mmCIF file of C-alpha atoms in Angstrom:
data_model
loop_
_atom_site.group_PDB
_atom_site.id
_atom_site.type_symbol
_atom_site.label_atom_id
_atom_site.label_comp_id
_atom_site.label_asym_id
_atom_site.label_seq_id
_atom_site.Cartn_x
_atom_site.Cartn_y
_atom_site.Cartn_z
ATOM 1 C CA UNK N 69 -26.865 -18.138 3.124
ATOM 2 C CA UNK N 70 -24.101 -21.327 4.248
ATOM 3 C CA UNK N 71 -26.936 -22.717 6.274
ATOM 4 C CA UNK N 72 -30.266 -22.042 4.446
ATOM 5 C CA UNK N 73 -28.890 -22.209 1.165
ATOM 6 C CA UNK N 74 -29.458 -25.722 -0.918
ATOM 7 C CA UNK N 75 -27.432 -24.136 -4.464
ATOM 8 C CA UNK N 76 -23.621 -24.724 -4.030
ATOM 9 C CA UNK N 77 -23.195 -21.924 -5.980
ATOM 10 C CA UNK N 78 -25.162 -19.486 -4.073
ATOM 11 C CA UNK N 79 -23.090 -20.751 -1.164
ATOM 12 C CA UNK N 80 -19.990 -20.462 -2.831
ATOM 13 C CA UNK N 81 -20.598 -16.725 -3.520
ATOM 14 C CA UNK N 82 -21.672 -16.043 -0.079
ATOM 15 C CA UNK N 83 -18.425 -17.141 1.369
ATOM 16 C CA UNK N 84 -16.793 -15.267 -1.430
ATOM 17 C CA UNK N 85 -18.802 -11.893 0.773
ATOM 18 C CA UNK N 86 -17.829 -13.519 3.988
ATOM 19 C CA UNK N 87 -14.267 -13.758 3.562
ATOM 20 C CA UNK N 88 -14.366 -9.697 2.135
ATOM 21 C CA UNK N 89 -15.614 -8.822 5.065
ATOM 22 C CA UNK N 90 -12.838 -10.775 7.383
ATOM 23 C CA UNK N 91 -10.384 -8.766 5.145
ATOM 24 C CA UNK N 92 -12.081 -5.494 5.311
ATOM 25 C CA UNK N 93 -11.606 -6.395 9.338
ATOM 26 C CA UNK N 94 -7.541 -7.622 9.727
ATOM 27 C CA UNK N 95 -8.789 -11.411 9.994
ATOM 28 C CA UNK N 96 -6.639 -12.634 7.112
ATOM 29 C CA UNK N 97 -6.318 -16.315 8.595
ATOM 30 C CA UNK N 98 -10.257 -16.205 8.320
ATOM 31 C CA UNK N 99 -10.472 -14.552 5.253
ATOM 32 C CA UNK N 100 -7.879 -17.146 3.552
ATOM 33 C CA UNK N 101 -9.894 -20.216 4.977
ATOM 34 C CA UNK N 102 -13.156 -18.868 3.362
ATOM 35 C CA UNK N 103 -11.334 -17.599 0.734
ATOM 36 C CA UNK N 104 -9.670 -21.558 -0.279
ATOM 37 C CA UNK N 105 -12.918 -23.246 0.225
ATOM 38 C CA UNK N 106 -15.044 -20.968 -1.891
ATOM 39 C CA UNK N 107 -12.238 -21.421 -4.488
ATOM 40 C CA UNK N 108 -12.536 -25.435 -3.912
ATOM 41 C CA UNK N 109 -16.226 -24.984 -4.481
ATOM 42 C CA UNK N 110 -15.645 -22.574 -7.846
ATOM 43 C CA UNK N 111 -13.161 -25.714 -9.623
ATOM 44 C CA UNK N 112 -15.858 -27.707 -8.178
ATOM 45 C CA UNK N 113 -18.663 -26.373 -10.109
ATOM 46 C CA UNK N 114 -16.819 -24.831 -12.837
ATOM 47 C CA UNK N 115 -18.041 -21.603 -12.002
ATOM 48 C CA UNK N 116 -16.009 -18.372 -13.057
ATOM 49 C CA UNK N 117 -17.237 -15.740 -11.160
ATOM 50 C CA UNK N 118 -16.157 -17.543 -8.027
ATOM 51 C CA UNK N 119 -13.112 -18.784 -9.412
ATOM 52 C CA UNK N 120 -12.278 -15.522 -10.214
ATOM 53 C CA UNK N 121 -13.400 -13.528 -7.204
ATOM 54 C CA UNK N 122 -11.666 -16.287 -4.913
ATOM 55 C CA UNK N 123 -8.491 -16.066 -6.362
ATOM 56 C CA UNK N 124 -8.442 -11.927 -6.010
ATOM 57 C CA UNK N 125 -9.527 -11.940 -2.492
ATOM 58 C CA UNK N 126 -6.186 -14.550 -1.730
ATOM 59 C CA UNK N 127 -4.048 -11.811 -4.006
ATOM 60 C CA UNK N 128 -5.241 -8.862 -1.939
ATOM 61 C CA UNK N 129 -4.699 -11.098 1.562
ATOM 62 C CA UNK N 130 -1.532 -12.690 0.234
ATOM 63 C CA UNK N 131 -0.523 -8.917 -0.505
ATOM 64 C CA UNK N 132 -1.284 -7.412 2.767
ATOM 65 C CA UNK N 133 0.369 -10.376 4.713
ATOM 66 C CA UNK N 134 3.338 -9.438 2.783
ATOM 67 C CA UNK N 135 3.663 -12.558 0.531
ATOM 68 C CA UNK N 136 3.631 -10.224 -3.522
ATOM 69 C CA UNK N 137 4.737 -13.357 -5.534
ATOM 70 C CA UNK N 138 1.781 -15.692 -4.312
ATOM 71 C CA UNK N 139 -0.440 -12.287 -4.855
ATOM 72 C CA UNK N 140 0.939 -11.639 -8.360
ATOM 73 C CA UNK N 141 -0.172 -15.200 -8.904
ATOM 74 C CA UNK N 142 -3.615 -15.655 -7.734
ATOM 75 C CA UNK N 143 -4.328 -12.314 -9.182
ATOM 76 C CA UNK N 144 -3.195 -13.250 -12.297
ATOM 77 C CA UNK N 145 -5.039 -16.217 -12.372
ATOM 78 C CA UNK N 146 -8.276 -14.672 -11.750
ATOM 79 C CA UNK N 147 -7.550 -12.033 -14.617
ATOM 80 C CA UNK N 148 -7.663 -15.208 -16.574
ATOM 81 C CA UNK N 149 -11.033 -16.339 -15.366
ATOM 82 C CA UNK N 150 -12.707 -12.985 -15.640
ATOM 83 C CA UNK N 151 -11.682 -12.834 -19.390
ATOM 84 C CA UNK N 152 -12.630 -16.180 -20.518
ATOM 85 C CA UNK N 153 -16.012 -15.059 -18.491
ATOM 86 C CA UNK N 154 -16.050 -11.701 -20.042
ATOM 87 C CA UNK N 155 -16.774 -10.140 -17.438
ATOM 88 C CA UNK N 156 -15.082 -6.332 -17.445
ATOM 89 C CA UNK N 157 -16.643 -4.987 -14.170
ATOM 90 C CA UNK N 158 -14.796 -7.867 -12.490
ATOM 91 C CA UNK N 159 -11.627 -7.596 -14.895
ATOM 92 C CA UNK N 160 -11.191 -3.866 -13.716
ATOM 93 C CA UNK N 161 -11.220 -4.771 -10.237
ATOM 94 C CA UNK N 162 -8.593 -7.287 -10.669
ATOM 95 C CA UNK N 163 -6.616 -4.676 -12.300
ATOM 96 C CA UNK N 164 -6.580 -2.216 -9.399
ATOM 97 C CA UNK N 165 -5.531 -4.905 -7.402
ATOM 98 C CA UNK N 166 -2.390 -5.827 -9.440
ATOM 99 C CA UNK N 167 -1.784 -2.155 -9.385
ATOM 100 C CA UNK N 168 -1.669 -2.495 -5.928
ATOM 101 C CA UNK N 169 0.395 -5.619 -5.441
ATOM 102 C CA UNK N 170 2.658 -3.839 -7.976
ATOM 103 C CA UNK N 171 3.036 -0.637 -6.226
ATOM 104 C CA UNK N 172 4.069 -2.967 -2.864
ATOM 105 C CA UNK N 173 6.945 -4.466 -5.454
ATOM 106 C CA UNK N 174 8.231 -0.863 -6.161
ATOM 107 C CA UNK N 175 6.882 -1.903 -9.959
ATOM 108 C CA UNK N 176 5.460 1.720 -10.469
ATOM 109 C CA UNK N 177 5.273 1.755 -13.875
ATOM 110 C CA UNK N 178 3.770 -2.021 -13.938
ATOM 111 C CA UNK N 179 1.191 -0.181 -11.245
ATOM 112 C CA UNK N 180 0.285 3.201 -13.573
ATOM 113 C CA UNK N 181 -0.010 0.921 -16.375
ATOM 114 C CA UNK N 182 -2.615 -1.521 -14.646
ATOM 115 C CA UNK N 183 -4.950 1.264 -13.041
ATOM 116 C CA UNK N 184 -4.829 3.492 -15.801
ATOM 117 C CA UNK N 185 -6.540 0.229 -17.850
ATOM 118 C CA UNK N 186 -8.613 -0.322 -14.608
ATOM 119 C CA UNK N 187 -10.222 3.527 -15.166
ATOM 120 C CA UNK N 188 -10.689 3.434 -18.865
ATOM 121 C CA UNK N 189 -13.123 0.212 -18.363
ATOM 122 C CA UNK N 190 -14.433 1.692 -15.141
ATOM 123 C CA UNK N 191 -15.053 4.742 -16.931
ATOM 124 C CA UNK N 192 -16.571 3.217 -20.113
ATOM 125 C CA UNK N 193 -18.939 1.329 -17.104
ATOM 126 C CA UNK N 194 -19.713 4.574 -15.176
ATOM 127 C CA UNK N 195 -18.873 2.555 -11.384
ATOM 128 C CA UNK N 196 -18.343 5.743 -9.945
ATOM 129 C CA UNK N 197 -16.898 4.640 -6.404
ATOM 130 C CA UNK N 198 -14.529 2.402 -8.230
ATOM 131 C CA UNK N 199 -13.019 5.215 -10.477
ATOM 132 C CA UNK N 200 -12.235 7.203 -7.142
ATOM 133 C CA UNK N 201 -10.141 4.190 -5.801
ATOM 134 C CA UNK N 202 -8.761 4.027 -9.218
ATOM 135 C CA UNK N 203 -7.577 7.840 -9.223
ATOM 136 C CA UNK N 204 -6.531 7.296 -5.503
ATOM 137 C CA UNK N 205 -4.171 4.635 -6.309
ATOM 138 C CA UNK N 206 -2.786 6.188 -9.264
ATOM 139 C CA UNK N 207 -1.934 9.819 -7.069
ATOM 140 C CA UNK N 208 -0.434 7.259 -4.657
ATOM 141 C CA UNK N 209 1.968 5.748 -7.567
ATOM 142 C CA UNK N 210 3.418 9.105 -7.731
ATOM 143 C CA UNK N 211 3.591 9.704 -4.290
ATOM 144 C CA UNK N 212 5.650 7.174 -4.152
ATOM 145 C CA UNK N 213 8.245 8.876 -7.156
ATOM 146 C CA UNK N 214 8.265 12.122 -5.118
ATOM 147 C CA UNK N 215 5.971 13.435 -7.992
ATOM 148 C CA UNK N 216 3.996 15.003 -4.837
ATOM 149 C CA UNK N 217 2.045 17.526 -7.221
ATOM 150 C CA UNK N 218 0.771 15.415 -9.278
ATOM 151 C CA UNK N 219 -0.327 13.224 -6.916
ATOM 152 C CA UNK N 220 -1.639 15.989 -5.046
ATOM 153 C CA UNK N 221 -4.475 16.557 -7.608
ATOM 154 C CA UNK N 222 -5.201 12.949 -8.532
ATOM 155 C CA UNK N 223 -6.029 12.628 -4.472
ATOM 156 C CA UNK N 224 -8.089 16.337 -4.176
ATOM 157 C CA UNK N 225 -9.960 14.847 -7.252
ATOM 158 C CA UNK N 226 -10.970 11.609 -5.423
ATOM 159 C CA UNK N 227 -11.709 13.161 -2.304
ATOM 160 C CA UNK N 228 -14.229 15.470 -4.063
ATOM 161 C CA UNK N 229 -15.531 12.851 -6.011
ATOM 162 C CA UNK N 230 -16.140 10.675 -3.005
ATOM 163 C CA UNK N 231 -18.033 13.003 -1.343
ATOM 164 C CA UNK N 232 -20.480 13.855 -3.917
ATOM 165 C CA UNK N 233 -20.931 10.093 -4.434
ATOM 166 C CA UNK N 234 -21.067 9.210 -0.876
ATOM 167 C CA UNK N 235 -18.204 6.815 -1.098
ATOM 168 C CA UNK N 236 -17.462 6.752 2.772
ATOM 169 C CA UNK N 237 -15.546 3.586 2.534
ATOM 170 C CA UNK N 238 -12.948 4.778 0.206
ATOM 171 C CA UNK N 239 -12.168 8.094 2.387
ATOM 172 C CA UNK N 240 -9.853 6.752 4.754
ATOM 173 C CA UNK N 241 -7.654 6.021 2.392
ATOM 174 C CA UNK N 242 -7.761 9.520 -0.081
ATOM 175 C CA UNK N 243 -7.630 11.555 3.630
ATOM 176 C CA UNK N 244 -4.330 9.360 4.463
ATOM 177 C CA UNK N 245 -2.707 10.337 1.126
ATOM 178 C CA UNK N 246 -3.555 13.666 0.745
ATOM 179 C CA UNK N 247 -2.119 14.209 4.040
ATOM 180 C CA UNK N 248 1.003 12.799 3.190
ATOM 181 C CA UNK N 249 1.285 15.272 -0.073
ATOM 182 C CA UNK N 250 0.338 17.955 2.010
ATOM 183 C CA UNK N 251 3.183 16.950 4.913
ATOM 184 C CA UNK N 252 5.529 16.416 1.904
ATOM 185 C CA UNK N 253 4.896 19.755 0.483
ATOM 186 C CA UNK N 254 5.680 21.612 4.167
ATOM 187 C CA UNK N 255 1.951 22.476 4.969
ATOM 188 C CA UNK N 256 2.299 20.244 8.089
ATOM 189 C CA UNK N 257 -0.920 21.576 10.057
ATOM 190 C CA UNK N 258 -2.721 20.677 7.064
ATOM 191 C CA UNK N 259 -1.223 17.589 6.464
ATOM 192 C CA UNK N 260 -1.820 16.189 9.736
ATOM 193 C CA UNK N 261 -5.457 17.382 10.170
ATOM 194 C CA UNK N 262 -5.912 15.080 7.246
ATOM 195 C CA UNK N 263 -3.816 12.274 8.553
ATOM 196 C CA UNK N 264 -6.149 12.648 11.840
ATOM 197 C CA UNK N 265 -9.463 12.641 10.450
ATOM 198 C CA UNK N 266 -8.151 9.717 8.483
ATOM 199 C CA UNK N 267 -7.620 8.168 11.257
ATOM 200 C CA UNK N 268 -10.536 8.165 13.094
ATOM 201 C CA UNK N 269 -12.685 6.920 9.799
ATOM 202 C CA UNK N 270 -10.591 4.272 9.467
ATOM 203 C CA UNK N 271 -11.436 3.086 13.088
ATOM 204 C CA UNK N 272 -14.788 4.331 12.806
ATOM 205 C CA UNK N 273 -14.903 2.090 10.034
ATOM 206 C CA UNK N 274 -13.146 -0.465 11.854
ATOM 207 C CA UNK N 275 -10.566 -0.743 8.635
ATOM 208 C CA UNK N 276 -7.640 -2.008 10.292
ATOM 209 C CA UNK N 277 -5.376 -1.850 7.907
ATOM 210 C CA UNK N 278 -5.909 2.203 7.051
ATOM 211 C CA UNK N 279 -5.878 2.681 10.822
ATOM 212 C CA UNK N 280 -2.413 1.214 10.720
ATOM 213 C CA UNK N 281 -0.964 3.150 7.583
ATOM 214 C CA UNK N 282 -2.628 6.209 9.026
ATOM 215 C CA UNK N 283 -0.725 5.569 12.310
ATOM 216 C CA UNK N 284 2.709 4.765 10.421
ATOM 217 C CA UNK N 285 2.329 8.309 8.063
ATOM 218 C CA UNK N 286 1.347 10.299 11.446
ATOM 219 C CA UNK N 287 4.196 9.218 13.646
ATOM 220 C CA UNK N 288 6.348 10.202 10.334
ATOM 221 C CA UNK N 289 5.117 13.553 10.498
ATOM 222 C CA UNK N 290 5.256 13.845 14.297
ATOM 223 C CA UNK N 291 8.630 12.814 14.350
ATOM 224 C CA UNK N 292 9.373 15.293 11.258
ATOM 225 C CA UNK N 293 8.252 18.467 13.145
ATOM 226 C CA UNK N 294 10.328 16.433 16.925
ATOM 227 C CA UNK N 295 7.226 16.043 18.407
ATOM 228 C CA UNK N 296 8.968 13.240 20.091
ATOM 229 C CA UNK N 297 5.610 12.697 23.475
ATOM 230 C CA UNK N 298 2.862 11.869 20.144
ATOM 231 C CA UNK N 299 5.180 10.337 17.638
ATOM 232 C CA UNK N 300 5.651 7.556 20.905
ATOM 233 C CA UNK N 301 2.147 7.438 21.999
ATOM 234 C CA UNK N 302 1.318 7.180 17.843
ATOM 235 C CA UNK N 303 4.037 4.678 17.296
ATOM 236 C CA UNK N 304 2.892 2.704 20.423
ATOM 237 C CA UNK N 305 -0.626 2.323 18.845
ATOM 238 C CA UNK N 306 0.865 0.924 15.736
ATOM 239 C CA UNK N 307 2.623 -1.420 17.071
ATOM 240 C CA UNK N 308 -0.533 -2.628 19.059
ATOM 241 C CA UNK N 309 -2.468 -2.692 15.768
ATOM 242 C CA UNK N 310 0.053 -4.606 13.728
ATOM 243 C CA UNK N 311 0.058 -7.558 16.561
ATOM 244 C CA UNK N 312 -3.248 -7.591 16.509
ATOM 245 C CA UNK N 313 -3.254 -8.122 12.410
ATOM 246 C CA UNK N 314 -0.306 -10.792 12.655
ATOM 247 C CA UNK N 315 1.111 -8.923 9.758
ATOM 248 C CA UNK N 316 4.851 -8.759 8.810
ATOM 249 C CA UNK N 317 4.284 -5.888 6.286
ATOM 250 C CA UNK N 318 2.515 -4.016 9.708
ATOM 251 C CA UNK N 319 5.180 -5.010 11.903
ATOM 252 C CA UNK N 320 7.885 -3.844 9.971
ATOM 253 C CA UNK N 321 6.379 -0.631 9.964
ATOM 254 C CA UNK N 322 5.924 -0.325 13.609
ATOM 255 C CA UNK N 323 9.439 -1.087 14.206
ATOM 256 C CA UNK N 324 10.739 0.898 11.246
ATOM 257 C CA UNK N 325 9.134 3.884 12.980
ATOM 258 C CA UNK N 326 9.897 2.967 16.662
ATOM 259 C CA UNK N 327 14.064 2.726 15.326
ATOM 260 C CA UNK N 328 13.599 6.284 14.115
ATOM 261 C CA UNK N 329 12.015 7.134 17.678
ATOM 262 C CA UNK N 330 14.362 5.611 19.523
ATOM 263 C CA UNK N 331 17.754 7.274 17.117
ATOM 264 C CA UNK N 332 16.538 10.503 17.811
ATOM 265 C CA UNK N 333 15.892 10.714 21.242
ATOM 266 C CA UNK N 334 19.271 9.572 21.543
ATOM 267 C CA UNK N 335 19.192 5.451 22.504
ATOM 268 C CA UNK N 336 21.162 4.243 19.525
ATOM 269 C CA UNK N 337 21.445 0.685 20.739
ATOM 270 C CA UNK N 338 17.824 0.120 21.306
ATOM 271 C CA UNK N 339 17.435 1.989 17.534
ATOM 272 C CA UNK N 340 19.626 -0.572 15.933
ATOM 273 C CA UNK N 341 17.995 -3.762 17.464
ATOM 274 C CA UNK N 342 14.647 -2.496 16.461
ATOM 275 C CA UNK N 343 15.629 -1.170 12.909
ATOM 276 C CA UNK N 344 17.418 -4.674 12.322
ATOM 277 C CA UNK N 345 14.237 -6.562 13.791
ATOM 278 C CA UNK N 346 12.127 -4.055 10.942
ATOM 279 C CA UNK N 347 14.971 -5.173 8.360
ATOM 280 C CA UNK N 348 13.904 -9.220 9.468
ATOM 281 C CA UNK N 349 10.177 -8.491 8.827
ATOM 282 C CA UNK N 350 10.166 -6.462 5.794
ATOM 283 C CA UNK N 351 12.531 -8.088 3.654
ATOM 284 C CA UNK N 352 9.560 -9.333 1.612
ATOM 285 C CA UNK N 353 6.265 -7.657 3.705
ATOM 286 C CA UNK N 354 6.921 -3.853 2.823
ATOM 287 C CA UNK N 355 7.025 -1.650 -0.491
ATOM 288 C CA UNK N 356 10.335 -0.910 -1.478
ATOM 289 C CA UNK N 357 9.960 2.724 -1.091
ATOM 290 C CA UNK N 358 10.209 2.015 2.274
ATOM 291 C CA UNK N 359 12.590 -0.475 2.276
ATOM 292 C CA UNK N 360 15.508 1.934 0.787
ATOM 293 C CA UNK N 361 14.821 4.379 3.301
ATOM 294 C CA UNK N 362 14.718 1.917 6.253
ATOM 295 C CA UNK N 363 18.279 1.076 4.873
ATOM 296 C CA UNK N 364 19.061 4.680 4.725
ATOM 297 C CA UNK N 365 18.189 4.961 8.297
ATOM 298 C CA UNK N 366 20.156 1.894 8.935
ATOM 299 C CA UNK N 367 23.382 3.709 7.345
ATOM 300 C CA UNK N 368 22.847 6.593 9.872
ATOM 301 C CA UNK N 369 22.382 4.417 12.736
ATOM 302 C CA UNK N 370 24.811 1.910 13.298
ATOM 303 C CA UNK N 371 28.394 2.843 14.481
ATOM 304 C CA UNK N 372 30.762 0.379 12.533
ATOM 305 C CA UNK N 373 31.476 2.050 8.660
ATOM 306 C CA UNK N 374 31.381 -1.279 7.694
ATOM 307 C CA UNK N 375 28.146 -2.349 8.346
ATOM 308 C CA UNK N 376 26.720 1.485 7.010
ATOM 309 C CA UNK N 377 28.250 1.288 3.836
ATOM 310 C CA UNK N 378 26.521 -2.133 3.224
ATOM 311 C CA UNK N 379 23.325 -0.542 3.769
ATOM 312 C CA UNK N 380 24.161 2.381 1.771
ATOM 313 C CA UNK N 381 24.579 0.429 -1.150
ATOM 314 C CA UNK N 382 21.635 -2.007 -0.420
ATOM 315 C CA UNK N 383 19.650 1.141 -0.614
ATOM 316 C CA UNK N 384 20.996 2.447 -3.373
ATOM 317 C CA UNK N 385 20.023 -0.744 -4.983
ATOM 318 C CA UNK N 386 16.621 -0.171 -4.386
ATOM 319 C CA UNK N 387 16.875 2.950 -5.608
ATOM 320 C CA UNK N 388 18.296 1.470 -9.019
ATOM 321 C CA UNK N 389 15.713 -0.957 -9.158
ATOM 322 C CA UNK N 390 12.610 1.675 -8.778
ATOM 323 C CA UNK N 391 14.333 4.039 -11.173
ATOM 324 C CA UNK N 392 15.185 2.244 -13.870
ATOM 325 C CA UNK N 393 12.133 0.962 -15.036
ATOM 326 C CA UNK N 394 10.314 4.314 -15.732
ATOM 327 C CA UNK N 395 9.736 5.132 -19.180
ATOM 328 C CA UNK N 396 7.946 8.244 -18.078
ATOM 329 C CA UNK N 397 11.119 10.474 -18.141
ATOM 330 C CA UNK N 398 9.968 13.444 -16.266
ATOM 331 C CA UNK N 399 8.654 10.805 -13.376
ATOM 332 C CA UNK N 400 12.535 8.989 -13.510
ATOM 333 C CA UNK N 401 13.900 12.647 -13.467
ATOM 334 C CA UNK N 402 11.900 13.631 -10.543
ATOM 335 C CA UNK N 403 12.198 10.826 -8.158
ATOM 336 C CA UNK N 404 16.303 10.517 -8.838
ATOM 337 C CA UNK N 405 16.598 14.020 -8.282
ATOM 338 C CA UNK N 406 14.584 13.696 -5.269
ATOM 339 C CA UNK N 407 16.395 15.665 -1.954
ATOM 340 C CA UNK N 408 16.238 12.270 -0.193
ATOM 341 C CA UNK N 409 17.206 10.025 -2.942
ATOM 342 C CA UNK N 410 19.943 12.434 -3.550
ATOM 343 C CA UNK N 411 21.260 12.469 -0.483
ATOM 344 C CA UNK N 412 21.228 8.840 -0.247
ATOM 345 C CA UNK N 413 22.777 8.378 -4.024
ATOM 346 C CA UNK N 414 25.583 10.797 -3.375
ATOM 347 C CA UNK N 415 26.445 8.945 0.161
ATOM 348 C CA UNK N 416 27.118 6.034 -2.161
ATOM 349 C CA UNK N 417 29.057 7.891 -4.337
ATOM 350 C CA UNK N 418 26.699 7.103 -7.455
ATOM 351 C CA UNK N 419 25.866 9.415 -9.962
ATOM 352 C CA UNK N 420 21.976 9.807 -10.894
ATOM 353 C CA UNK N 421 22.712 10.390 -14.734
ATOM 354 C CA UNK N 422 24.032 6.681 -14.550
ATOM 355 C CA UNK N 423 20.429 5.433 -13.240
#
């Protein structure tokens, strides 16, 4: 369509599909080149639709580079565009992906609130395979709060309702987080069959960036049960993936879970270097569910009391800051009361009734 096409606008949408498909791959510069000119194009010719769709694909790029305030922005923009076009379809997916961007920012409540509005347009529009990423992200939101039952069902729902729609795209994804509940709720053989068959789809699918979160949650759960030979040879993989995606969020992952490696197979130097290096590249790449515990680790890690009680409290800070924006109280009650987040709240001597 760029070299047959005379319309600029039909051009302009078919970079629009171009530069999805360099995301859907891990070639974000790519996809952020296409992305720019097709939104160049959109001003050019006034059109919304492009406008619009441009701006979303640099919010869910910006996002999975790591960068949430330029994300928040172009997404916001392009909620903008789709309303003054009244366009719903397009308004929903915009949604989901502030959900998203919002979930990175440990802005759960921001992130219920924008897919629940997502599914009650998607819904009202019957787009089936949207309403089981919808219900996906929303199980994924209360993953995140330790609310691991609930999010349990929203994921069993999805997965059922992307196989009877045929949603293969989607699975990776609902196979990852179901076997993370599953892990989280001690059915381990379970939870990593899931975690494994998510990972081959996602490389089947040649999704990048599920093959990488499905690498990060299995060398979790590897190093959970000390299955110290596969968490490496896991870790190792993700490491490879997240230089090959030029990603901080990625790479702050890898390292997060190579520190952890490396702490409990005894080389606490080589832990601390690569926990601190982690610490570098997620400061503003990673959600900050992950960010309190990598601080948490941190605290365990280093030698000097000093330097652990600094990341005690910067985790506890975190913590603060996830906690107390939830107006759902039985969510707040549930993730503060959390045997992690208690354990890290009482090593800072802070008392969860104060959150």
């Amino acid at each position: 369509a760029l070299t047959t096409s005379d319309e600029l606008n039909q051009v302009a949408r078919a970079r629009v599909r171009l530069a999805e498909l360099a995301d859907f791959r891990g070639d974000y510069p790519t996809a952020v080149s296409l992305y720019r000119q097709a939104l160049e194009e959109g001003i050019q010719l006034s059109n919304l639709l492009v406008i619009g769709r441009a701006r979303r694909g640099l919010g869910i790029v910006h996002r999975k580079q790591g960068n949430t305030d330029k994300a928040v922005s172009q997404l916001l923009q392009a909620l903008a565009a789709f309303r003054e076009a009244g366009e719903a379809r397009e308004q929903a997916r915009v949604l989901t992906s502030l959900g998203r961007t919002r979930h990175v920012r440990g802005e759960y409540q921001n992130a219920l609130s924008n897919h629940k509005e997502a599914l009650t347009i998607l819904e009202s529009l019957n787009d089936r395979w949207r309403i089981v990423q919808v219900l996906n992200d929303i199980g994924e939101c209360h993953q995140s709060l330790y609310d691991i039952a609930t999010a349990r069902q929203y994921h069993e729902q999805a997965l059922e309702l992307a196989d009877e729609y045929e949603a293969h795209l989607i699975k990776p994804e609902i196979l990852r987080n179901l076997g993370v509940d599953l892990v989280e709720q001690g059915e381990f053989n379970w939870g990593m069959a899931y975690l494994q068959e998510a990972l081959t789809a996602a490389r089947e699918l040649g999704n990048r960036e599920q093959e990488a979160m499905s690498l990060y949650n299995l060398a979790h759960a590897h190093l959970r049960l000390g299955n110290m030979a596969e968490a490496g040879a896991v870790a190792a993989d993700l490491q490879a993936v997240a230089e090959a995606l030029d990603a901080d969020r990625f790479r702050a992952l890898g390292l997060f879970v190579q520190g952890e490696l490396l702490y409990q197979q005894g080389k606490r130097q080589e832990a601390v270097a690569a926990l601190n290096a982690a610490t570098l590249a997620a400061q503003t790449a990673v959600e900050r569910g992950v960010l309190w515990k990598l601080h948490a680790t941190m605290s365990h890690v280093v030698t000097e009391e000093s330097i652990a009680s600094v990341h005690r409290m910067i985790a506890a800070e975190f913590i603060r800051q996830t906690a107390e924006p939830l107006q759902d109280a039985r969510l707040k009650y549930g993730f503060v009361h959390a045997p992690p987040v208690m354990a890290m709240l009482q090593a800072a001597a802070i008392d969860p009734s104060k959150l």
